[in-house]
Coordinates of C-alpha atoms and ligand atoms in Angstrom, one line a residue:
X1 CA -91.3 -26.8 40.3
X2 CA -88.8 -29.6 42.5
X3 CA -87.7 -27.5 45.0
X4 CA -88.6 -29.4 48.4
X5 CA -87.7 -29.3 51.6
X6 CA -83.7 -29.2 51.1
X7 CA -84.0 -26.2 48.3
X8 CA -83.0 -23.0 49.6
X9 CA -86.3 -20.5 50.3
X10 CA -87.0 -18.8 46.6
X11 CA -87.3 -15.6 49.5
X12 CA -84.8 -13.8 51.3
X13 CA -86.6 -10.9 52.8
X14 CA -90.4 -10.8 53.6
X15 CA -92.9 -8.6 54.5
X16 CA -95.7 -9.8 56.5
X17 CA -98.8 -7.6 56.2
X18 CA -101.7 -7.2 60.3
X19 CA -100.0 -9.3 63.1
X20 CA -102.8 -11.1 63.7
X21 CA -103.9 -14.9 64.8
X22 CA -103.8 -15.6 61.1
X23 CA -100.5 -12.9 60.6
X24 CA -97.6 -13.9 63.1
X25 CA -99.0 -17.9 62.8
X26 CA -97.2 -16.7 59.0
X27 CA -94.6 -14.9 60.9
X28 CA -93.3 -17.2 62.4
X29 CA -93.7 -19.9 59.6
X30 CA -91.4 -18.4 57.8
X31 CA -89.2 -16.8 60.4
X32 CA -88.3 -20.5 61.7
X33 CA -87.8 -21.7 58.3
X34 CA -84.6 -19.0 58.0
X35 CA -86.2 -16.5 56.6
X36 CA -85.6 -12.8 57.3
X37 CA -89.5 -11.2 58.7
X38 CA -90.5 -7.2 58.3
X39 CA -93.7 -7.7 60.5
X40 CA -95.9 -4.6 60.1
X41 CA -99.4 -3.3 61.6
X42 CA -102.0 -0.2 61.2
X43 CA -102.7 -0.6 64.8
X44 CA -98.5 -0.5 67.0
X45 CA -100.5 -1.6 69.8
X46 CA -101.9 -5.5 68.1
X47 CA -97.6 -5.1 66.2
X48 CA -96.3 -5.0 69.8
X49 CA -98.9 -7.8 71.2
X50 CA -98.1 -9.6 68.2
X51 CA -94.3 -9.5 68.8
X52 CA -95.1 -10.6 72.7
X53 CA -97.4 -13.6 71.7
X54 CA -94.3 -14.8 69.2
X55 CA -91.5 -14.9 71.9
X56 CA -94.1 -16.4 74.4
X57 CA -94.4 -19.4 71.4
X58 CA -90.8 -19.8 70.5
X59 CA -90.5 -20.0 74.9
X60 CA -92.8 -23.0 74.6
X61 CA -91.5 -24.4 71.1
X62 CA -87.8 -25.0 73.6
X63 CA -89.3 -25.9 76.9
X64 CA -91.1 -28.7 74.7
X65 CA -88.4 -30.0 73.2
X66 CA -89.7 -29.1 69.8
X67 CA -87.4 -26.4 69.0
X68 CA -84.1 -25.9 69.9
X69 CA -82.4 -22.7 72.0
X70 CA -80.5 -21.4 69.0
X71 CA -82.5 -22.1 66.1
X72 CA -85.7 -20.7 68.6
X73 CA -83.1 -17.8 68.7
X74 CA -82.7 -17.1 64.8
X75 CA -85.9 -17.0 64.3
X76 CA -86.2 -14.3 66.6
X77 CA -83.2 -13.1 65.3
X78 CA -84.9 -13.0 62.3
X79 CA -87.8 -11.3 62.8
X80 CA -88.4 -7.2 63.2
X81 CA -91.2 -5.4 63.7
X82 CA -91.5 -2.2 61.8
X83 CA -94.1 1.0 62.2
X84 CA -94.6 2.0 59.1
X85 CA -95.1 0.4 55.0
X86 CA -91.4 2.1 53.9
X87 CA -89.8 -0.1 56.4
X88 CA -91.2 -2.9 54.1
X89 CA -89.2 -1.7 50.9
X90 CA -86.3 -4.1 49.7
X91 CA -88.5 -7.5 50.7
X92 CA -89.5 -10.0 48.2
X93 CA -92.7 -10.9 48.4
X94 CA -95.5 -9.2 51.1
X95 CA -97.3 -11.1 52.4
X96 CA -100.9 -9.2 53.7
X97 CA -103.3 -10.9 56.7
X98 CA -105.6 -7.7 57.0
X99 CA -108.8 -7.1 57.6
X100 CA -110.8 -8.9 55.1
X101 CA -112.4 -6.4 52.9
X102 CA -111.9 -5.6 49.3
X103 CA -111.6 -2.3 49.9
X104 CA -109.0 -2.5 52.8
X105 CA -106.6 -5.1 51.5
X106 CA -106.6 -2.8 47.5
X107 CA -105.4 0.2 48.9
X108 CA -103.0 -1.6 50.9
X109 CA -101.3 -3.3 47.8
X110 CA -101.5 -0.2 46.1
X111 CA -99.7 1.8 48.0
X112 CA -97.2 -0.9 48.5
X113 CA -96.3 -0.7 45.0
X114 CA -94.2 2.5 44.3
X115 CA -92.5 0.8 48.0
X116 CA -91.3 -2.6 46.7
X117 CA -89.2 -3.2 43.5
X118 CA -90.4 -4.1 40.6
X119 CA -89.5 -7.5 41.4
X120 CA -91.4 -8.0 44.1
X121 CA -94.3 -10.0 44.3
X122 CA -98.1 -9.0 46.1
X123 CA -99.8 -12.3 48.1
X124 CA -103.1 -12.2 49.5
X125 CA -103.2 -14.9 52.6
X126 CA -108.0 -13.9 52.0
X127 CA -110.3 -16.5 52.2
X128 CA -113.5 -15.5 50.3
X129 CA -112.1 -11.8 48.3
X130 CA -110.9 -12.7 44.9
X131 CA -107.5 -12.5 44.2
X132 CA -107.9 -11.3 40.5
X133 CA -110.0 -8.0 41.9
X134 CA -107.5 -7.6 44.7
X135 CA -104.4 -7.7 42.0
X136 CA -107.5 -5.1 39.6
X137 CA -106.3 -2.2 41.2
X138 CA -102.4 -2.5 40.2
X139 CA -100.4 -1.6 38.1
X140 CA -98.5 -4.6 38.1
X141 CA -101.4 -7.5 38.4
X142 CA -98.7 -10.9 36.6
X143 CA -97.4 -9.7 40.4
X144 CA -100.4 -11.0 43.0
X145 CA -102.0 -14.0 43.8
X146 CA -103.1 -15.9 46.6
X147 CA -101.0 -17.6 49.3
X148 CA -104.2 -19.0 51.7
X149 CA -102.8 -20.3 54.9
X150 CA -105.5 -22.0 57.4
X151 CA -105.5 -21.6 61.1
X152 CA -103.7 -21.8 63.1
X153 CA -101.5 -22.0 60.5
X154 CA -98.2 -23.4 62.7
X155 CA -100.5 -27.3 62.4
X156 CA -102.1 -26.9 59.6
X157 CA -100.0 -27.7 57.2
X158 CA -101.3 -27.2 53.8
X159 CA -101.4 -23.8 51.8
X160 CA -103.6 -22.3 49.5
X161 CA -101.1 -20.9 46.3
X162 CA -104.4 -18.9 44.4
X163 CA -102.9 -18.5 40.8
X164 CA -105.7 -15.3 39.5
X165 CA -107.0 -14.8 36.4
X166 CA -103.6 -12.6 35.5
X167 CA -101.3 -14.1 37.9
X168 CA -97.6 -14.9 36.5
X169 CA -97.0 -18.9 36.7
X170 CA -92.8 -17.8 37.6
X171 CA -94.8 -16.1 40.6
X172 CA -97.1 -19.1 41.5
X173 CA -93.9 -21.6 40.9
X174 CA -92.3 -19.5 43.7
X175 CA -94.2 -19.4 46.6
X176 CA -94.7 -23.3 46.1
X177 CA -91.0 -23.5 46.3
X178 CA -91.2 -20.3 49.5
X179 CA -95.0 -23.6 50.6
X180 CA -92.6 -26.7 50.1
X181 CA -89.4 -25.1 52.0
X182 CA -91.4 -24.0 55.3
X183 CA -92.7 -27.9 55.7
X184 CA -96.0 -27.1 54.5
X185 CA -98.1 -29.2 51.5
X186 CA -98.3 -26.2 48.3
X187 CA -101.2 -26.9 46.5
X188 CA -102.6 -25.3 43.7
X189 CA -105.7 -23.1 42.5
X190 CA -107.4 -21.3 40.3
X191 CA -109.2 -18.1 41.4
X192 CA -112.8 -19.4 42.0
X193 CA -114.8 -18.4 45.4
X194 CA -113.8 -20.8 48.9
X195 CA -110.3 -21.4 46.4
X196 CA -110.1 -25.5 47.2
X197 CA -110.7 -26.5 50.9
X198 CA -113.8 -23.9 51.1
X199 CA -115.3 -24.7 48.5
X200 CA -114.6 -28.5 49.2
X201 CA -116.3 -28.1 53.0
X202 CA -119.9 -27.0 51.1
X203 CA -121.3 -30.4 51.4
X204 CA -121.1 -31.8 55.5
X205 CA -122.4 -29.9 56.7
X206 CA -124.8 -27.3 54.1
X207 CA -126.6 -30.8 53.7
X208 CA -126.3 -31.8 57.3
X209 CA -128.2 -29.4 57.2
X210 CA -130.9 -29.4 53.8
X211 CA -131.2 -34.0 56.0
X212 CA -132.2 -31.8 59.5
X213 CA -134.5 -29.6 57.8
X214 CA -136.0 -32.0 55.8
X215 CA -136.8 -33.7 59.9
X216 CA -134.9 -36.7 58.8
X217 CA -133.4 -37.2 62.6
X218 CA -131.9 -34.4 65.0
X219 CA -129.4 -32.7 65.4
X220 CA -127.6 -35.2 67.8
X221 CA -128.8 -38.0 65.8
X222 CA -127.3 -36.7 62.6
X223 CA -123.6 -35.7 64.4
X224 CA -123.6 -39.7 65.9
X225 CA -124.5 -41.4 62.3
X226 CA -122.0 -38.9 60.8
X227 CA -119.0 -39.8 63.7
X228 CA -120.2 -43.2 63.5
X229 CA -121.1 -45.1 60.9
X230 CA -119.1 -43.8 58.8
X231 CA -115.8 -45.6 58.2
X232 CA -112.9 -45.2 54.9
X233 CA -111.1 -49.1 56.4
X234 CA -111.7 -48.0 59.9
X235 CA -111.5 -44.1 59.4
X236 CA -114.5 -41.2 59.9
X237 CA -115.1 -38.2 60.8
X238 CA -113.9 -36.5 63.4
X239 CA -116.8 -34.6 64.2
X240 CA -120.9 -34.4 63.5
X241 CA -121.3 -31.6 61.7
X242 CA -123.3 -29.7 64.5
X243 CA -119.8 -29.9 66.4
X244 CA -118.6 -28.7 63.8
X245 CA -120.5 -25.5 63.1
X246 CA -121.0 -25.2 66.8
X247 CA -116.5 -25.2 66.5
X248 CA -115.9 -22.5 64.1
X249 CA -119.9 -20.5 64.7
X250 CA -122.7 -19.8 63.4
X251 CA -121.7 -15.9 62.3
X252 CA -118.6 -17.6 60.5
X253 CA -119.6 -20.4 58.8
X254 CA -123.4 -19.1 57.4
X255 CA -122.0 -15.9 55.7
X256 CA -119.8 -18.6 54.3
X257 CA -122.3 -21.0 52.9
X258 CA -124.5 -18.2 52.0
X259 CA -120.9 -15.8 49.5
X260 CA -119.7 -18.8 47.7
X261 CA -124.0 -20.0 46.7
X262 CA -123.9 -16.5 45.7
X263 CA -120.2 -16.1 43.9
X264 CA -121.6 -19.1 42.3
X265 CA -124.4 -18.0 41.3
X266 CA -127.2 -19.5 42.7
X267 CA -125.2 -23.4 42.1
X268 CA -127.5 -25.3 43.5
X269 CA -125.8 -27.2 45.5
X270 CA -125.0 -24.7 47.8
X271 CA -127.6 -23.9 48.7
X272 CA -128.1 -22.3 52.7
X273 CA -130.4 -23.9 54.6
X274 CA -132.8 -21.0 56.4
X275 CA -131.9 -22.6 60.0
X276 CA -129.1 -21.2 59.9
X277 CA -130.1 -17.9 58.8
X278 CA -132.0 -18.3 61.6
X279 CA -130.1 -19.8 64.0
X280 CA -127.4 -17.4 63.9
X281 CA -129.9 -14.2 63.8
X282 CA -131.3 -15.3 67.5
X283 CA -127.4 -15.3 68.5
X284 CA -126.9 -19.1 68.8
X285 CA -123.8 -18.5 67.9
X286 CA -121.2 -21.9 69.5
X287 CA -118.6 -22.8 71.8
X288 CA -117.7 -19.4 72.0
X289 CA -121.4 -18.0 73.6
X290 CA -122.2 -20.9 74.9
X291 CA -124.8 -22.1 73.4
X292 CA -125.3 -23.4 69.1
X293 CA -126.6 -26.2 68.5
X294 CA -125.8 -28.1 71.6
X295 CA -124.6 -26.4 75.5
X296 CA -121.5 -25.6 77.1
X297 CA -119.6 -24.7 79.9
X298 CA -117.1 -21.4 80.2
X299 CA -113.8 -24.1 79.3
X300 CA -115.7 -25.1 76.1
X301 CA -116.8 -29.1 77.4
X302 CA -120.5 -29.8 76.7
X303 CA -123.3 -30.0 79.4
X304 CA -126.4 -31.4 77.7
X305 CA -124.8 -34.6 76.7
X306 CA -127.7 -37.7 77.7
X307 CA -127.1 -41.4 76.9
X308 CA -128.8 -42.4 73.4
X309 CA -131.9 -44.4 74.2
X310 CA -131.9 -48.2 74.8
X311 CA -132.7 -50.2 72.0
X312 CA -136.7 -51.5 72.0
X313 CA -137.0 -54.8 73.5
X314 CA -138.8 -56.1 71.1
X315 CA -141.5 -58.7 71.2
X316 CA -141.7 -60.1 68.9
X317 CA -138.1 -61.4 66.1
X318 CA -140.8 -62.7 63.8
X319 CA -138.7 -64.6 60.6
X320 CA -136.5 -61.9 57.6
X321 CA -136.9 -61.8 54.0
X322 CA -134.8 -59.9 51.6
X323 CA -135.3 -58.1 48.8
X324 CA -133.5 -59.4 45.5
X325 CA -130.6 -57.1 45.1
X326 CA -126.3 -56.7 45.0
X327 CA -126.5 -56.0 49.2
X328 CA -129.1 -58.5 50.1
X329 CA -126.3 -61.3 50.6
X330 CA -124.3 -59.3 52.5
X331 CA -127.8 -58.2 54.9
X332 CA -128.9 -61.9 55.4
X333 CA -125.3 -62.8 56.4
X334 CA -125.9 -60.0 59.4
X335 CA -128.6 -60.2 60.3
X336 CA -128.1 -64.7 60.4
X337 CA -125.0 -63.3 62.1
X338 CA -126.9 -62.0 64.5
X339 CA -129.4 -64.9 64.8
X340 CA -132.3 -64.4 62.3
X341 CA -134.2 -67.0 60.9
X342 CA -134.2 -65.5 56.7
X343 CA -136.3 -66.2 54.9
X344 CA -135.4 -67.3 50.9
X345 CA -137.8 -67.8 48.3
X346 CA -139.4 -65.5 45.4
X347 CA -142.2 -63.3 48.5
X348 CA -142.0 -62.5 51.8
X349 CA -144.6 -64.6 53.0
X350 CA -147.1 -63.4 55.4
X351 CA -145.2 -62.0 58.7
X352 CA -141.8 -61.9 57.8
X353 CA -140.1 -58.7 58.9
X354 CA -139.1 -57.3 55.0
X355 CA -134.8 -56.0 54.8
X356 CA -135.1 -53.3 51.8
X357 CA -131.1 -52.0 51.5
X358 CA -131.1 -49.0 49.2
X359 CA -129.7 -46.3 47.4
X360 CA -130.3 -42.8 46.8
X361 CA -134.3 -43.7 47.9
X362 CA -136.1 -44.1 51.1
X363 CA -137.4 -47.2 52.3
X364 CA -141.5 -46.1 50.5
X365 CA -139.6 -45.7 47.1
X366 CA -137.3 -48.9 47.8
X367 CA -140.8 -50.3 48.8
X368 CA -142.6 -50.2 45.4
X369 CA -139.5 -51.9 43.9
X370 CA -140.1 -54.1 44.9
X371 CA -139.3 -58.2 43.7
X372 CA -139.7 -58.8 40.5
X373 CA -142.1 -55.6 39.8
X374 CA -143.9 -56.8 43.3
X375 CA -144.6 -53.7 45.3
X376 CA -143.5 -55.0 48.9
X377 CA -145.3 -54.3 52.0
X378 CA -144.8 -51.4 53.7
X379 CA -146.0 -52.1 56.7
X380 CA -143.9 -54.6 57.3
X381 CA -140.7 -52.8 55.1
X382 CA -137.7 -51.8 57.8
X383 CA -134.2 -50.3 55.0
X384 CA -130.5 -50.4 56.6
X385 CA -128.1 -48.0 54.9
X386 CA -125.0 -50.7 53.2
X387 CA -123.5 -47.4 52.1
X388 CA -120.6 -48.7 54.9
X389 CA -120.0 -52.1 56.7
X390 CA -122.7 -53.5 58.8
X391 CA -121.2 -57.2 59.7
X392 CA -120.6 -57.4 63.5
X393 CA -116.9 -56.4 64.8
X394 CA -117.0 -54.3 61.6
X395 CA -119.3 -51.7 62.7
X396 CA -120.0 -49.0 65.2
X397 CA -123.4 -47.6 64.0
X398 CA -126.0 -48.9 62.1
X399 CA -128.5 -47.1 60.2
X400 CA -132.1 -47.7 59.4
X401 CA -135.0 -46.0 58.8
X402 CA -139.1 -46.9 58.3
X403 CA -141.7 -46.1 56.1
X404 CA -144.3 -44.0 57.2
X405 CA -146.4 -46.7 57.0
X406 CA -144.2 -49.1 59.5
X407 CA -146.3 -51.0 62.0
X408 CA -144.1 -50.2 65.3
X409 CA -143.6 -53.8 66.8
X410 CA -141.6 -54.1 62.3
X411 CA -140.2 -51.5 63.3
X412 CA -138.7 -52.1 66.7
X413 CA -138.5 -55.9 65.4
X414 CA -136.1 -55.0 63.1
X415 CA -134.1 -52.6 65.8
X416 CA -133.8 -54.8 68.1
X417 CA -131.5 -57.1 66.1
X418 CA -129.4 -55.1 64.4
X419 CA -129.0 -53.4 68.1
X420 CA -128.7 -57.1 69.1
X421 CA -124.4 -57.2 69.3
X422 CA -124.6 -54.1 71.4
X423 CA -123.8 -52.1 68.2
X424 CA -125.4 -48.8 68.8
X425 CA -128.5 -48.3 66.1
X426 CA -129.7 -45.4 64.4
X427 CA -133.7 -44.8 63.4
X428 CA -133.8 -42.5 60.4
X429 CA -137.8 -41.3 59.6
X430 CA -138.3 -42.0 56.2
X431 CA -135.5 -40.1 53.7
X432 CA -134.1 -40.3 50.2
X433 CA -130.6 -41.1 50.8
X434 CA -130.9 -41.7 53.9
X435 CA -128.2 -39.3 56.0
X436 CA -124.1 -40.6 55.7
X437 CA -125.4 -41.1 52.3
X438 CA -126.4 -38.3 51.1
X439 CA -124.2 -36.7 52.5
X440 CA -120.9 -38.6 52.1
X441 CA -122.1 -38.6 47.8
X442 CA -122.4 -34.7 48.0
X443 CA -118.9 -34.7 49.0
X444 CA -117.9 -36.6 46.6
X445 CA -119.6 -34.8 44.3
X446 CA -118.6 -31.1 45.2
X447 CA -115.5 -32.9 44.8
X448 CA -115.3 -33.5 41.1
X449 CA -116.7 -30.3 39.9
X450 CA -114.0 -29.1 41.9
X451 CA -112.1 -30.9 38.9
X452 CA -114.1 -30.7 36.4
X453 CA -113.3 -26.8 36.0
X454 CA -109.4 -27.7 36.8
X455 CA -109.8 -25.2 39.9
X456 CA -106.6 -27.8 41.4
X457 CA -105.4 -31.1 40.2
X458 CA -107.2 -34.7 42.0
X459 CA -104.1 -34.7 43.9
X460 CA -104.1 -30.9 45.0
X461 CA -108.1 -31.8 45.7
X462 CA -107.2 -34.5 48.0
X463 CA -104.3 -33.4 49.7
X464 CA -106.2 -29.9 51.0
X465 CA -109.6 -31.6 51.9
X466 CA -107.7 -34.3 54.0
X467 CA -105.5 -31.4 55.4
X468 CA -107.1 -28.8 55.7
X469 CA -110.5 -30.4 56.8
X470 CA -109.5 -33.7 58.1
X471 CA -110.9 -36.0 56.4
X472 CA -110.3 -39.5 56.6
X473 CA -110.1 -39.7 52.6
X474 CA -109.9 -36.7 49.5
X475 CA -113.3 -35.9 48.1
X476 CA -112.1 -38.5 45.4
X477 CA -110.7 -40.8 47.4
X478 CA -113.4 -41.1 48.9
X479 CA -115.5 -41.3 45.4
X480 CA -113.2 -43.8 44.5
X481 CA -114.0 -46.4 48.0
X482 CA -117.3 -46.4 47.7
X483 CA -116.9 -47.0 44.0
X484 CA -118.2 -44.3 41.1
X485 CA -121.1 -46.2 40.2
X486 CA -122.4 -46.7 43.5
X487 CA -122.3 -42.3 44.3
X488 CA -124.0 -42.0 41.0
X489 CA -127.2 -44.3 42.2
X490 CA -127.8 -43.0 45.1
X491 CA -127.2 -39.1 43.6
X492 CA -129.5 -40.2 39.6
X493 CA -131.9 -41.9 42.9
X494 CA -131.9 -38.4 45.2
X495 CA -132.1 -36.5 41.8
X496 CA -135.0 -38.4 40.3
X497 CA -136.6 -38.9 43.9
X498 CA -137.3 -35.2 45.6
X499 CA -136.4 -33.1 41.2
X500 CA -134.1 -31.3 43.1
X501 CA -130.9 -29.7 41.0
X502 CA -128.5 -30.1 44.0
X503 CA -127.8 -34.2 43.1
X504 CA -127.3 -33.7 39.1
X505 CA -124.1 -35.6 38.7
X506 CA -121.8 -33.3 36.4
X507 CA -119.1 -35.4 33.4
X508 CA -116.1 -36.1 35.8
X509 CA -118.2 -37.9 37.7
X510 CA -120.7 -39.2 35.7
X511 CA -118.0 -39.7 32.6
X512 CA -115.3 -41.8 35.5
X513 CA -118.4 -44.2 36.3
X514 CA -119.3 -45.2 33.4
X515 CA -115.6 -46.0 32.2
X516 CA -114.5 -47.5 35.8
X517 CA -111.9 -45.0 35.9
X518 CA -110.2 -43.9 39.3
X519 CA -111.7 -40.2 40.6
X520 CA -108.9 -39.1 40.4
X521 CA -107.6 -39.9 36.8
X522 CA -107.2 -36.6 34.7
X523 CA -107.3 -36.0 31.2
Ligands
LIG1 N1 -108.4 -16.2 61.4 C1 -107.9 -17.7 59.8 O1 -109.0 -18.4 60.3 C2 -108.6 -17.0 59.0 C3 -108.1 -18.1 58.2 C4 -107.3 -17.2 56.9 C5 -107.0 -16.6 56.3 N2 -107.7 -16.1 57.1 C6 -107.3 -14.6 56.7 O2 -106.5 -13.3 56.8 C7 -106.9 -12.6 57.2 C8 -106.1 -12.0 58.5 O3 -107.4 -12.5 59.1 P1 -106.7 -12.8 61.3 O4 -107.7 -13.7 61.8 O5 -105.8 -12.6 61.3 O6 -107.9 -11.0 61.5 P2 -107.3 -9.8 62.7 O7 -108.2 -8.9 63.1 O8 -107.1 -11.1 64.1 O9 -105.4 -9.7 61.9 C9 -105.9 -8.7 62.0 C10 -104.9 -7.6 61.7 O10 -105.3 -6.7 60.0 C11 -104.6 -5.3 61.0 N3 -105.3 -4.5 59.8 C12 -105.9 -4.0 59.5 N4 -106.1 -3.1 58.3 C13 -104.8 -2.8 57.9 C14 -103.8 -2.4 56.9 N5 -104.5 -1.3 56.7 N6 -102.4 -1.8 57.5 C15 -102.2 -2.8 58.2 N7 -102.6 -3.5 58.6 C16 -104.2 -3.7 59.3 C17 -105.5 -5.2 62.4 O11 -104.8 -4.1 63.7 C18 -104.6 -6.7 62.8 O12 -104.2 -6.6 64.2 C19 -108.6 -12.0 57.0 O13 -107.6 -11.2 55.3 C20 -108.9 -13.0 56.7 O14 -109.9 -13.3 55.9 C21 -108.2 -15.9 57.6

């Protein structure tokens, strides 16, 4: 598996079947890598429009100076449209990107087997079907693998090579070398629902939808929190989960959420939301229909943007008492830097604002945990999320939550205090794990499960997620940045408080937390 972009590609002639959005992108990538491509589509109109689009695409790359005119000429010349499957004889690899239907893909590979040579490899670009099931009807299933590109093919620089149950290892290695030769990053996955990227991507939207369903906050607030609070050395999520659902469109995302959940036999970590199903039924698909969670104009720009409500002007600025714990010093120094009088005492005084910094607990549970076994006064208690930086100058948003018993003047006093340096503040309803803690902990948990099940190597999991989902870090590096023990504390408390088995911790994560090993550590 040592070939690099400078080595000759392991296939000289590749057949691409299906010339839609994916097939034409795949054909272009191979042609630009200097490989001969025969492109076929059952629909001649689709094929000719794909050819026209490819011609335009090469011309644009030349115009923008991203491709030399001679290279474009060579790529164009190495691409041939063919009107029958028979014309694919002689291809050493076939990549199919036809309609996403099991029977259609099985029939295509069965039809191709007698046409192509015995040594030819058959690869499917399926996103959601079992590669093993597609291969099962072939005479020689060992030569069938998944070769899963992302859309748009040129700019999504990662490709999943999917090893089905009977795939020959040499086939996997040749596909790895091929992907390297195109300049994309190959990652190898076992044939399991969602492979790596669509499996690892289940946490972000699903957990955000769960928080929305539980009434923690409205969707726009949840988007703001995940976009602006989460920060790994200044990098976070570029889009909130609901913005992302609108971009992908719910008629694509909701079936994926449901299918992965079902394919893993109702694994609670992937449990989809009733809200998603209802919004899909209502036709609120997202940007492409003008309305999803948000509203859009014909160019896809939001038409419903509203300024966030201003922070309340607090009538009182009570002294602050901070519950002891590993994060108390950080909360104290931040509160002092914002001008609060912080009282150091064993127990809170009578009129003090009580601050807690729970991990995986809600504010109410944190009030019962109490200092030295004493319950804290819930009516004066506010929780602050310290999972990401809260210090002045180091954060864009601070996230608080109050108990149902917290009095409005104390809630407002905490809000005003933490907004006093101009940083945005979100006040959530009381809920275990705020928003960011539960979402990020679930990303780490699911990424760790992918490693535990040996679906892919830790390095490939993280590389695939960074490139395929655009996260600032892969799920395992994310867990390392937060600390595996902290992730476990969040999940254990979520599990204990909710009783929901979605939060149970798998072996990979638990063991590495116990042994203080990196989540990227293999055994
Ligand atoms: N669109 C994406 O974001 C994306 C990403 C990754 C993988 N995929 C997968 O790639 C495949 C293609 O997706 P797409 O978005 O390009 O679809 P598409 O609808 O744009 O194109 C499919 C093309 O295949 C042709 N076709 C259908 N049945 C055929 C057959 N039996 N023989 C020959 N040609 C046939 C159609 O005429 C059409 O031109 C699917 O399996 C899909 O799940 C799609």
